Amino acid sequence: MTGPRYTQLVASLPATVPFVGPETQERDRGRPFAARLGANENVFGPSPRAIEAMAKAAHDVWMYGDPENHDLRLALAAHHGVKAENIVVGEGIDGLLGYLVRMLIEPGDAVVTSDGAYPTFNFHVAGFGGAIHKVPYSGCHEDPDALTARAAETGAKLIYLANPDNPMGSWHGADTIARMIAKVPEGSLLVLDEAYVELAPAGTAPVLDPQDPRVIRMRTFSKGYGMAGARVGYAIGAAPLVTAFNKIRNHFGMSRIGQAGALAALSDQDWLTRVQVWVSDARATLGAIARANGLAPLPSATNFVTIDCGGDGAFARRVLSELIAHDIFVRMPFVAPHDRCIRVSVGRAEDLAAFDAALPAALDAARA
Amino acid sequence: MTGPRYTQLVASLPATVPFVGPETQERDRGRPFAARLGANENVFGPSPRAIEAMAKAAHDVWMYGDPENHDLRLALAAHHGVKAENIVVGEGIDGLLGYLVRMLIEPGDAVVTSDGAYPTFNFHVAGFGGAIHKVPYSGCHEDPDALTARAAETGAKLIYLANPDNPMGSWHGADTIARMIAKVPEGSLLVLDEAYVELAPAGTAPVLDPQDPRVIRMRTFSKGYGMAGARVGYAIGAAPLVTAFNKIRNHFGMSRIGQAGALAALSDQDWLTRVQVWVSDARATLGAIARANGLAPLPSATNFVTIDCGGDGAFARRVLSELIAHDIFVRMPFVAPHDRCIRVSVGRAEDLAAFDAALPAALDAARA
């Protein structure tokens, strides 16, 4: 008995995962973290209305969710001033990226991204056999001109840009992104991952043009809306592209509870406004902690602050290990030269205090 | 601007969906159903402990769920007497079927199923370009010998069998399935979809042998456990196959709330026992209603009863339309000769009373 015969592609894939979860690390360490600041979660959580809606929906969980996500799509369409036909809802941006890559990429097809950008996108491209072409960041920013130029050279079907960017927290203004969209080569599609855009300065997101076939915008309830554990993402794009997701998506894949929570969260924009203030304040506190320890916090338009540790990757990895040994869960960019940094998500006062307390000893140990 | 370039396969796929949701039908009709008896949902719902766990988890929804589904996999492993390495958790059986097909099937690869069996499996096979070979049912039962024989003829990589079966509600005993597993041709994998097995007579599921590379067992919290809206399925299989899902699955795809609910539901087997009694009683009531109207209910090991309307497909479709016009949501098998039947999920007393009240008029109208 030889067992199943995998496709050649799947047989060739490594068993790596983009991110090791904090729970896995806690199990390996044998004790919990004191502060969970590594996964870019939004500790301030969703609107109380969303929590209430999810608790209520738990009583109706015997029913499948609406496979068309109709009510949520309608509400999102109204919120963004587009039509429901321009919105597809999926199992987080990660899920939607997987569907999108599947729709466009077959083995050998070219895809362009930045070296060190969001690895889950690369995971999906590799999972469908795409050929990933990476361009360097320009300093701490993804480089729109380099991305579109490389796409033109390689005939890329997909170009990935996160704005704001993870893991660096940097961002481009709407004008820069609008110019980039104008330069998307014929036959390329720009995946504009705007997971963090609700936490960015006004003027970061370019005007939505749902007729434009050159770009698809990815949004989520995981970051600004504080519902990472509910797995609700959505994409905004031209109707033919949005409709094509229906050919392959898991139609009954959305949790009914997540749908209800997202709808309630969207309706409470006042809560989002408060979260924006809390996140901004916490970013400032993280920056002050970093500076007080002689480190350089990078400007951030997200719910995390990437902190330049002032050394090389090996040094930052030691700082990271020491922080984890001090029960502070943080992560860091994977790729040089960004791996000179650590990446710290915003937290409540007590989380930031725990980071503040642990950082000096972590730095001392890393320098020793 | 021509827009994105789809893969040849995706460009060729139709925009059909396996099932139109009841909400869509309600929107089209302009009014709600009085009884929701068409989606094989479990109206008795999950354990109150599961509802409580989900409501509690809603407060922690700012955190991603554990991407390894560790606690749930451990509990499932203990429940089934296997190891955690034999369990993969996913976004419902539908999600896991999609991953499995992706791992094994490339364009042209042979797959065997029964003509009229669960269409979402076919949706996934078509979505990866597989060549679907269908064998007829033997009466109201899927035909294990025909399936393995056709797999041997076609060199199929996958064989699909649901036990108990949807849409017919029929089932084979464990001995028959064990004999089928023994006949799985070298290089084929049997997908044994046991979504309804908790509602079947004892002795329906063959002994689990997690070392056996010829079969993967699909289970769900959507049916017996009453949590369709939470999207929690799992598969039990040989460790190399289970591990291979990690190469491609959406690692952060599981809702934290769903994980918590499933864990609590699993721990309350007393509730499942009560549900089994309620489902069994409701099946008996549905059968009595059918017989009182001169129709022939088929034996069922599921939470639905398939009812032979005694005519052809056109007649059953008229009965279905009339029931829907009377605000009773039911479905029917898609394929002849099973499309002489309608398929009615079990309900509470009031749901069954509504069906009982509507059926005579629906039959009269269908006969007129």
XYZ file of C-alpha atoms in Angstrom:
736
model
C 0.000 0.000 0.000
C 1.759 3.103 -1.259
C -0.758 5.707 -0.189
C -2.107 8.620 -2.158
C -0.473 10.040 -5.263
C 0.075 13.751 -4.789
C 0.380 16.176 -7.647
C 3.964 16.796 -8.639
C 3.658 20.345 -7.357
C 2.300 19.405 -3.939
C 4.850 16.626 -3.576
C 7.559 19.225 -4.169
C 6.279 21.737 -1.613
C 8.054 22.055 1.712
C 6.057 21.602 4.900
C 6.959 25.084 6.106
C 4.372 27.451 7.515
C 4.429 31.229 7.161
C 4.088 31.882 10.905
C 4.459 29.801 14.031
C 1.586 30.727 16.342
C 2.103 32.095 19.838
C 0.233 29.109 21.283
C 2.806 26.777 19.729
C 5.596 28.803 21.299
C 3.822 28.743 24.645
C 3.515 24.960 24.469
C 7.190 24.645 23.554
C 8.219 26.979 26.370
C 5.902 25.349 28.837
C 4.506 28.663 30.016
C 2.293 31.443 28.689
C 3.426 34.822 27.472
C 2.865 37.791 29.761
C 2.252 40.116 26.823
C 1.010 39.035 23.378
C 2.595 41.657 21.123
C 3.773 39.585 18.168
C 0.845 38.802 15.889
C -0.347 42.320 15.062
C -3.616 41.585 16.748
C -5.717 44.453 18.037
C -5.909 43.979 21.779
C -8.562 46.692 22.060
C -10.904 44.276 20.385
C -14.074 44.839 18.436
C -17.019 47.044 19.203
C -19.014 45.753 22.182
C -21.883 45.615 19.696
C -19.928 43.114 17.634
C -19.199 40.956 20.674
C -22.876 41.036 21.563
C -23.867 40.159 17.993
C -21.482 37.194 17.974
C -22.707 35.930 21.346
C -26.242 36.191 20.025
C -25.358 34.457 16.771
C -23.865 31.572 18.757
C -27.446 30.605 19.580
C -28.244 30.375 15.864
C -25.102 28.458 14.969
C -27.112 25.389 13.969
C -27.734 27.248 10.689
C -25.123 27.651 7.970
C -24.155 31.220 7.273
C -25.568 32.817 4.150
C -23.231 31.538 1.412
C -23.609 34.827 -0.472
C -22.682 36.944 2.568
C -25.444 39.168 1.245
C -26.112 41.440 4.182
C -22.448 42.008 4.924
C -21.622 42.664 1.287
C -24.483 45.134 1.035
C -23.333 46.959 4.159
C -19.740 47.029 2.924
C -20.860 48.306 -0.456
C -22.777 51.134 1.194
C -19.842 51.895 3.476
C -17.429 52.158 0.558
C -19.799 53.682 -1.979
C -19.542 50.765 -4.375
C -21.943 48.019 -5.433
C -22.327 44.642 -3.760
C -21.096 43.083 -7.018
C -17.724 44.695 -6.277
C -17.333 42.946 -2.906
C -16.303 39.380 -2.161
C -16.145 38.189 1.442
C -13.774 35.404 2.451
C -11.965 33.629 5.241
C -9.638 36.485 6.056
C -7.332 38.169 3.570
C -5.205 35.007 3.752
C -8.112 32.974 2.399
C -8.869 35.497 -0.329
C -5.209 35.674 -1.377
C -5.263 31.895 -1.759
C -8.340 32.028 -3.997
C -6.926 34.893 -6.047
C -3.600 33.186 -6.646
C -5.427 30.010 -7.619
C -7.490 31.898 -10.181
C -4.510 33.468 -11.923
C -1.359 31.480 -11.313
C -0.290 28.175 -12.817
C 3.167 26.695 -12.559
C 5.778 29.066 -13.904
C 3.589 32.169 -14.030
C 5.411 35.255 -12.865
C 4.447 37.135 -9.709
C 6.171 40.196 -8.281
C 6.464 41.178 -4.657
C 8.959 42.876 -2.371
C 11.771 40.940 -0.740
C 10.645 40.622 2.869
C 6.971 41.500 2.338
C 4.025 39.489 3.715
C 5.107 35.827 3.506
C 1.634 34.311 3.394
C 1.204 35.735 -0.098
C 4.403 33.947 -1.135
C 3.114 30.774 0.548
C 0.082 30.813 -1.723
C 2.105 31.630 -4.853
C 4.477 28.764 -4.105
C 1.463 26.560 -3.412
C 0.274 27.069 -6.992
C 3.737 26.891 -8.545
C 4.129 30.547 -9.407
C 7.559 32.038 -10.053
C 8.135 34.729 -7.441
C 10.232 37.707 -8.455
C 11.305 39.919 -5.574
C 12.367 43.521 -5.713
C 14.155 45.204 -2.828
C 12.504 47.679 -0.535
C 13.584 51.253 -0.953
C 14.765 51.857 2.581
C 11.861 50.927 4.813
C 9.268 51.297 2.052
C 8.039 48.941 -0.608
C 9.025 50.411 -3.960
C 6.050 50.882 -6.284
C 8.121 51.848 -9.318
C 10.417 48.856 -8.933
C 7.408 46.547 -8.568
C 5.655 47.727 -11.714
C 8.909 47.802 -13.653
C 9.722 44.224 -12.684
C 6.162 43.200 -13.534
C 6.615 44.656 -17.009
C 9.911 42.819 -17.443
C 8.619 39.467 -16.250
C 5.093 39.638 -17.638
C 3.809 39.137 -14.105
C 0.176 38.227 -13.650
C 0.131 39.515 -10.077
C 1.893 42.311 -8.233
C 1.654 42.405 -4.449
C 1.883 45.583 -2.433
C 0.766 46.102 1.144
C -0.086 49.671 2.043
C 0.535 50.196 4.916
C 3.292 47.641 4.845
C 3.856 44.670 7.120
C 6.474 44.093 8.578
C 7.896 47.599 8.339
C 4.810 49.667 9.226
C 5.659 52.141 6.475
C 3.156 53.568 4.023
C 2.702 55.509 0.851
C 0.175 58.261 0.345
C -2.815 57.859 -1.919
C -1.185 59.809 -4.727
C 1.776 57.457 -4.889
C -0.517 54.429 -4.982
C -2.719 56.030 -7.631
C 0.366 56.619 -9.771
C 1.392 53.000 -9.249
C -2.021 51.758 -10.375
C -1.649 53.838 -13.528
C 1.634 52.032 -14.212
C 0.331 48.487 -13.748
C 1.318 46.754 -16.996
C -1.354 45.438 -19.325
C -2.398 41.969 -18.133
C -1.091 42.443 -14.603
C -3.262 42.736 -11.520
C -2.167 44.714 -8.488
C -3.122 43.096 -5.182
C -3.292 46.072 -2.903
C -3.336 44.641 0.610
C -4.872 47.303 2.806
C -5.227 45.198 5.950
C -3.997 48.036 8.157
C -5.496 50.962 6.268
C -8.061 51.861 8.945
C -5.128 52.597 11.257
C -3.252 54.762 8.760
C -3.398 58.519 8.360
C -6.265 59.923 6.326
C -5.184 60.078 2.707
C -3.424 56.715 2.657
C -6.039 54.860 0.627
C -6.519 56.039 -2.943
C -10.055 56.669 -4.165
C -11.865 53.420 -4.893
C -12.596 52.867 -8.541
C -14.462 49.576 -8.748
C -14.413 49.713 -12.535
C -10.631 49.542 -12.640
C -9.581 46.026 -13.673
C -5.941 46.648 -12.727
C -6.309 46.479 -8.965
C -8.036 44.464 -6.263
C -8.137 45.888 -2.741
C -7.926 43.538 0.226
C -9.482 44.574 3.540
C -10.104 42.809 6.814
C -11.954 42.868 10.109
C -8.844 41.425 11.799
C -6.900 44.626 12.408
C -8.687 47.946 12.914
C -11.945 46.184 13.716
C -10.250 43.864 16.221
C -11.729 40.550 15.076
C -8.723 38.468 13.994
C -10.209 35.295 15.501
C -13.414 35.593 13.476
C -11.741 35.263 10.062
C -13.600 37.842 7.997
C -11.822 39.520 5.134
C -13.109 41.063 1.953
C -11.877 42.301 -1.372
C -13.079 45.184 -3.484
C -12.623 44.912 -7.223
C -14.132 44.977 -10.657
C -17.318 42.944 -10.874
C -16.000 40.300 -13.321
C -13.057 39.543 -11.045
C -15.188 39.518 -7.906
C -17.688 37.207 -9.565
C -14.921 34.820 -10.627
C -14.241 33.983 -6.979
C -17.605 32.198 -7.024
C -16.178 29.633 -9.429
C -13.838 28.249 -6.810
C -14.462 29.603 -3.321
C -15.772 27.559 -0.424
C -19.305 28.925 -0.708
C -20.341 27.830 2.763
C -16.942 28.700 4.240
C -17.898 31.760 6.259
C -18.848 31.435 9.887
C -22.341 32.700 10.625
C -20.980 34.192 13.848
C -18.227 36.004 11.979
C -20.726 37.425 9.486
C -22.893 38.771 12.310
C -19.915 40.208 14.154
C -18.506 41.935 11.087
C -21.855 43.508 10.273
C -22.151 44.894 13.802
C -18.519 46.039 13.864
C -18.944 47.920 10.593
C -21.995 49.698 11.961
C -20.025 51.060 14.928
C -17.611 53.487 13.315
C -17.410 55.415 16.583
C -15.687 52.431 18.142
C -13.217 52.351 15.262
C -12.483 56.016 15.873
C -11.703 55.266 19.504
C -9.491 52.338 18.513
C -7.601 54.600 16.137
C -6.808 56.940 19.027
C -5.790 54.100 21.353
C -3.568 52.592 18.698
C -1.973 55.933 17.933
C -1.306 56.539 21.630
C 0.149 53.059 22.076
C 2.400 53.557 19.039
C 3.709 56.719 20.650
C 4.351 54.879 23.920
C 6.163 52.070 22.090
C 8.257 54.654 20.293
C 9.141 56.348 23.570
C 10.110 53.015 25.142
C 12.315 52.231 22.163
C 14.028 55.627 22.252
C 14.517 55.460 26.022
C 16.489 52.284 25.355
C 18.569 53.831 22.618
C 16.670 52.167 19.766
C 15.068 53.753 16.722
C 11.323 53.214 16.248
C 10.217 53.499 12.633
C 7.205 55.591 11.736
C 4.116 53.371 11.591
C 0.683 53.555 9.999
C -0.343 50.227 11.517
C -1.031 48.688 14.917
C 2.598 47.761 15.396
C 5.915 49.549 15.624
C 8.980 48.161 13.917
C 12.026 49.029 15.983
C 15.517 49.243 14.551
C 17.777 47.580 17.135
C 20.813 49.294 15.668
C 22.767 46.156 14.923
C 22.629 43.306 12.471
C 20.132 40.471 12.110
C 21.969 38.306 14.585
C 21.718 41.013 17.216
C 17.996 41.587 16.640
C 17.397 37.846 16.810
C 19.128 37.781 20.180
C 16.968 40.679 21.386
C 13.905 38.801 20.185
C 14.949 35.600 21.945
C 15.601 37.469 25.145
C 12.232 39.210 25.019
C 10.561 35.844 24.496
C 12.567 34.446 27.414
C 11.120 37.356 29.406
C 7.618 36.213 28.363
C 7.088 38.975 25.800
C 5.760 37.604 22.484
C 7.092 39.702 19.613
C 8.188 38.917 16.065
C 10.688 40.370 13.611
C 11.124 40.787 9.871
C 12.551 37.665 8.237
C 14.732 39.246 5.559
C 17.887 41.376 5.676
C 18.382 44.251 6.047
C 15.009 44.545 7.809
C 15.965 41.760 10.187
C 17.916 44.354 12.142
C 14.485 45.241 13.551
C 11.940 43.723 15.901
C 8.226 44.198 15.373
C 6.055 44.996 18.384
C 2.273 45.143 18.188
C 0.451 47.761 20.207
C -0.989 46.698 23.542
C -2.855 47.908 26.558
C -1.008 49.904 29.207
C -0.129 46.717 31.083
C 1.219 45.044 27.930
C 3.398 48.033 27.113
C 4.582 48.183 30.716
C 5.621 44.542 30.516
C 7.552 45.275 27.309
C 9.100 48.354 28.915
C 10.179 46.308 31.925
C 11.666 43.487 29.853
C 13.458 45.468 27.133
C 16.522 46.770 29.063
C 17.460 43.329 30.346
C 16.826 41.814 26.908
C 19.134 44.358 25.315
C 21.808 43.827 27.968
C 21.677 40.088 27.463
C 21.745 40.460 23.681
C 24.810 42.698 23.919
C 26.605 40.401 26.342
C -7.081 47.552 -19.955
C -7.969 43.926 -20.357
C -7.996 42.907 -16.724
C -6.481 39.856 -15.091
C -5.373 36.771 -16.973
C -7.033 33.738 -15.438
C -5.610 30.252 -15.701
C -7.056 28.330 -18.610
C -8.803 26.034 -16.143
C -10.439 28.800 -14.120
C -11.460 30.629 -17.298
C -13.216 27.466 -18.409
C -15.138 26.904 -15.173
C -18.824 27.728 -15.045
C -20.059 30.137 -12.388
C -22.413 27.558 -10.956
C -22.648 26.907 -7.231
C -23.389 23.557 -5.617
C -26.264 24.879 -3.507
C -28.372 28.016 -3.489
C -28.767 29.094 0.126
C -32.149 29.459 1.815
C -31.433 33.137 2.442
C -31.080 33.688 -1.296
C -34.401 31.989 -1.852
C -36.008 34.099 0.863
C -34.704 37.261 -0.759
C -35.999 36.130 -4.155
C -39.389 35.222 -2.700
C -39.558 38.388 -0.650
C -40.559 36.521 2.491
C -38.986 34.145 5.007
C -39.568 30.435 5.215
C -41.809 29.168 8.012
C -39.759 25.989 8.378
C -36.090 25.589 7.426
C -35.937 21.901 6.496
C -33.788 21.920 3.390
C -30.130 22.287 4.373
C -29.725 19.238 6.626
C -28.982 21.526 9.513
C -29.524 20.286 13.038
C -32.198 22.504 14.508
C -31.620 21.053 17.981
C -28.342 22.904 17.961
C -25.156 22.347 19.903
C -24.660 21.631 23.557
C -25.488 24.643 25.716
C -21.893 24.346 26.867
C -20.745 24.953 23.296
C -22.970 28.012 22.961
C -21.561 29.331 26.216
C -18.004 28.638 25.100
C -18.574 30.495 21.834
C -20.161 33.482 23.583
C -17.173 33.563 25.913
C -14.710 33.239 23.040
C -16.354 36.215 21.331
C -14.688 38.352 24.012
C -11.285 36.996 22.984
C -11.887 37.355 19.268
C -9.143 39.979 18.940
C -6.731 37.031 18.982
C -6.210 34.716 16.017
C -7.161 31.135 16.682
C -4.341 28.678 17.248
C -3.200 27.838 13.698
C -2.392 24.275 14.772
C -5.825 23.702 16.296
C -3.808 21.932 18.979
C -6.305 21.582 21.796
C -9.124 20.517 19.507
C -6.938 18.006 17.685
C -5.759 16.555 20.984
C -9.320 16.209 22.237
C -10.436 14.625 18.966
C -7.501 12.239 19.055
C -8.422 11.149 22.577
C -12.076 10.830 21.575
C -11.247 8.594 18.631
C -8.326 6.728 20.169
C -5.841 7.971 17.582
C -2.936 10.402 17.706
C -3.121 14.144 17.097
C -0.887 13.583 14.054
C -3.815 11.694 12.512
C -6.205 14.665 12.748
C -6.437 17.747 10.560
C -9.021 20.410 11.353
C -10.433 22.608 8.608
C -13.164 24.969 7.486
C -15.884 22.324 7.391
C -15.705 19.138 5.360
C -16.228 21.310 2.278
C -12.989 23.142 3.020
C -11.087 19.935 3.694
C -12.410 18.335 0.494
C -11.097 21.326 -1.405
C -7.639 20.963 0.122
C -7.593 17.214 -0.457
C -8.578 17.489 -4.102
C -5.942 20.179 -4.596
C -3.266 17.904 -3.142
C -4.032 14.990 -5.439
C -5.773 16.128 -8.575
C -4.357 17.898 -11.589
C -6.141 18.369 -14.893
C -7.198 15.041 -16.351
C -6.670 12.949 -13.218
C -9.412 10.418 -12.685
C -11.814 10.599 -9.753
C -14.705 8.249 -9.050
C -17.958 9.082 -7.329
C -21.609 8.067 -7.517
C -23.977 9.719 -9.958
C -26.045 11.993 -7.753
C -23.769 11.989 -4.695
C -22.640 15.088 -2.807
C -22.145 17.789 -5.461
C -19.672 19.921 -3.524
C -17.082 17.190 -3.939
C -17.629 17.366 -7.699
C -17.375 21.161 -7.516
C -13.887 20.845 -6.073
C -12.826 18.152 -8.549
C -14.008 20.295 -11.460
C -12.248 23.260 -9.863
C -8.920 21.442 -10.173
C -9.636 19.971 -13.585
C -10.159 16.364 -12.518
C -11.999 13.893 -14.745
C -15.057 12.723 -12.833
C -16.242 9.175 -13.483
C -19.677 8.420 -12.075
C -21.120 5.043 -11.238
C -24.822 4.524 -10.655
C -26.321 3.964 -7.256
C -27.545 0.482 -6.547
C -31.123 1.334 -5.735
C -30.964 3.930 -3.008
C -27.429 3.017 -1.945
C -24.051 4.041 -3.196
C -22.391 0.959 -4.653
C -18.991 0.237 -3.053
C -18.069 -2.553 -5.459
C -18.894 -0.456 -8.505
C -16.862 2.435 -7.111
C -13.714 0.416 -6.473
C -14.088 -1.423 -9.777
C -14.365 1.839 -11.704
C -11.406 3.222 -9.769
C -9.338 0.234 -10.854
C -10.417 0.718 -14.486
C -9.714 4.429 -14.585
C -6.664 4.554 -12.313
C -8.548 6.988 -10.107
C -6.590 8.933 -7.518
C -9.690 9.550 -5.416
C -12.871 7.626 -4.687
C -15.693 9.394 -2.902
C -18.229 7.622 -0.745
C -20.519 9.177 1.833
C -21.663 6.831 4.551
C -24.379 7.573 5.502
C -25.242 8.979 2.120
C -26.556 12.392 1.208
C -29.022 12.899 -0.517
C -30.563 9.454 -0.043
C -30.059 8.938 3.692
C -29.039 5.325 3.078
C -26.071 3.648 4.706
C -23.846 0.602 4.677
C -22.734 -1.274 7.755
C -19.155 -1.216 8.952
C -18.411 -4.627 7.435
C -19.364 -3.487 3.957
C -17.182 -0.398 4.267
C -14.278 -2.426 5.661
C -14.541 -4.744 2.646
C -14.580 -1.714 0.365
C -11.429 -0.311 1.961
C -9.732 -3.655 1.359
C -10.612 -3.338 -2.338
C -9.294 0.204 -2.818
C -6.879 -0.130 -5.735
C -3.199 0.588 -5.238
C -2.605 4.341 -5.567
C -6.237 5.276 -4.933
C -7.465 7.051 -1.834
C -10.971 6.541 -0.496
C -12.571 9.719 0.827
C -15.031 8.347 3.319
C -17.359 11.233 4.119
C -18.915 10.439 7.473
C -20.590 13.799 8.036
C -23.750 12.135 9.346
C -22.205 9.171 11.130
C -23.046 10.351 14.644
C -26.710 10.077 13.656
C -26.403 6.554 12.196
C -27.007 3.236 13.939
C -24.147 1.870 16.008
C -22.000 -0.261 13.747
C -22.091 2.081 10.761
C -18.517 3.345 11.086
C -15.772 0.795 10.550
C -12.958 0.626 13.079
C -10.519 3.485 12.662
C -7.125 2.402 11.452
C -5.037 5.558 11.255
C -2.133 3.634 9.742
C -4.178 2.732 6.673
C -3.038 4.919 3.758
C -6.029 3.886 1.617
C -8.697 5.922 3.368
C -9.297 9.358 4.855
C -12.342 9.857 7.061
C -14.163 13.185 7.002
C -16.121 14.298 10.058
C -17.852 17.496 11.061
C -19.380 19.493 13.878
C -22.085 20.681 11.466
C -24.511 17.766 11.725
C -24.760 15.689 14.921
C -23.048 18.425 16.930
C -25.361 21.112 15.537
C -22.767 23.745 14.645
C -23.090 24.190 10.870
C -22.588 27.945 11.151
C -19.257 27.580 12.953
C -17.445 25.803 10.074
C -15.486 23.155 11.906
C -14.710 19.908 10.137
C -11.905 17.442 10.568
C -10.337 14.499 8.835
C -8.770 11.386 10.276
C -6.061 9.718 8.253
C -2.526 8.434 8.041
C -0.012 10.878 9.462
C 1.837 11.599 6.168
C -1.427 12.543 4.464
C -2.640 14.604 7.405
C 0.690 16.428 7.567
C 0.557 17.187 3.850
C -2.459 19.451 4.413
C -0.033 21.815 6.162
C 1.694 22.449 2.839
C -1.311 24.257 1.440
C -4.036 24.912 4.006
C -4.994 28.359 5.244
C -3.111 28.012 8.528
C -4.950 30.836 10.232
C -8.262 29.910 8.613
C -10.076 28.558 11.650
C -12.280 30.797 13.724
C -11.174 30.996 17.338
C -14.852 30.921 18.316
C -15.459 27.785 16.280
C -12.468 26.060 17.868
C -13.770 26.845 21.344
C -17.281 25.733 20.481
C -16.169 22.459 18.945
C -14.022 21.633 21.956
C -16.959 22.212 24.298
C -19.381 20.327 22.048
C -17.090 17.318 21.929
C -16.878 17.256 25.707
C -20.660 17.014 26.034
C -21.417 13.588 24.629
C -24.584 13.443 26.751
C -26.001 16.235 24.631
C -25.145 14.299 21.482
C -26.990 11.313 22.902
C -30.073 13.460 23.438
C -29.797 14.870 19.923
C -29.616 11.350 18.537
C -32.932 10.544 20.223
C -34.576 13.758 19.054
C -33.377 13.191 15.492
C -34.572 9.609 15.545
C -37.987 10.666 16.820
C -38.255 13.412 14.214
C -37.316 10.967 11.447
C -40.148 8.730 12.609
C -42.554 11.653 12.569
C -41.439 12.681 9.072
C -41.931 9.098 7.934
C -45.418 9.002 9.401
C -46.324 12.286 7.707
C -45.071 10.950 4.382
C -46.992 7.687 4.703
C -50.167 9.485 5.796
C -49.945 11.316 2.464
C -49.395 8.163 0.467
C -45.670 8.724 -0.018
C -42.792 6.375 0.734
C -40.144 7.571 3.198
C -36.773 5.918 2.718
C -34.902 4.519 5.688
C -32.448 7.134 6.979
C -29.304 7.125 9.071
C -29.038 10.929 8.914
C -30.880 14.003 10.115
C -33.089 14.057 7.039
C -35.625 11.787 5.410
C -35.691 11.349 1.667
C -39.235 10.791 0.555
C -40.186 9.025 -2.653
C -43.026 11.043 -4.115
C -44.076 8.104 -6.288
C -43.808 9.856 -9.626
C -41.056 11.153 -11.862
C -38.620 14.004 -11.414
C -41.020 16.526 -12.853
C -43.637 15.563 -10.303
C -41.212 15.789 -7.353
C -40.015 19.175 -8.594
C -43.625 20.373 -8.590
C -44.080 19.068 -5.046
C -40.905 20.890 -4.041
C -42.048 24.137 -5.655
C -45.394 23.915 -3.950
C -43.818 23.283 -0.564
C -41.604 26.292 -1.065
C -44.625 28.317 -2.090
C -46.121 27.197 1.231
C -43.015 28.571 2.984
C -41.438 25.191 3.651
C -37.751 25.131 2.673
C -36.823 21.638 1.462
C -34.475 20.338 -1.218
C -34.376 17.301 -3.501
C -31.816 15.062 -5.175
C -30.556 16.560 -8.442
C -30.128 13.384 -10.483
C -32.576 10.803 -11.901
C -33.889 8.434 -10.744
C -33.416 9.907 -7.259
C -35.066 13.116 -8.327
C -38.396 11.333 -7.834
C -37.780 12.182 -4.165
C -37.762 15.225 -1.940
C -35.343 15.561 0.962
C -36.656 16.871 4.270
C -34.381 17.664 7.214
C -35.599 16.904 10.695
C -37.098 19.749 12.681
C -38.699 20.647 15.952
C -42.332 19.737 16.550
C -43.470 23.067 15.104
C -41.351 22.640 11.974
C -42.714 19.181 11.371
C -46.250 20.429 11.996
C -45.744 23.119 9.373
C -44.539 20.498 6.901
C -47.477 18.251 7.823
C -49.900 21.109 7.246
C -48.401 22.102 3.897
C -47.818 18.702 2.316
C -51.394 17.704 1.341
C -52.028 20.953 -0.494
C -48.602 20.780 -2.130
C -49.330 17.278 -3.385
C -52.777 18.276 -4.621
C -51.344 21.214 -6.495
C -48.528 19.094 -7.924
C -51.045 16.520 -9.159
C -53.362 19.108 -10.647
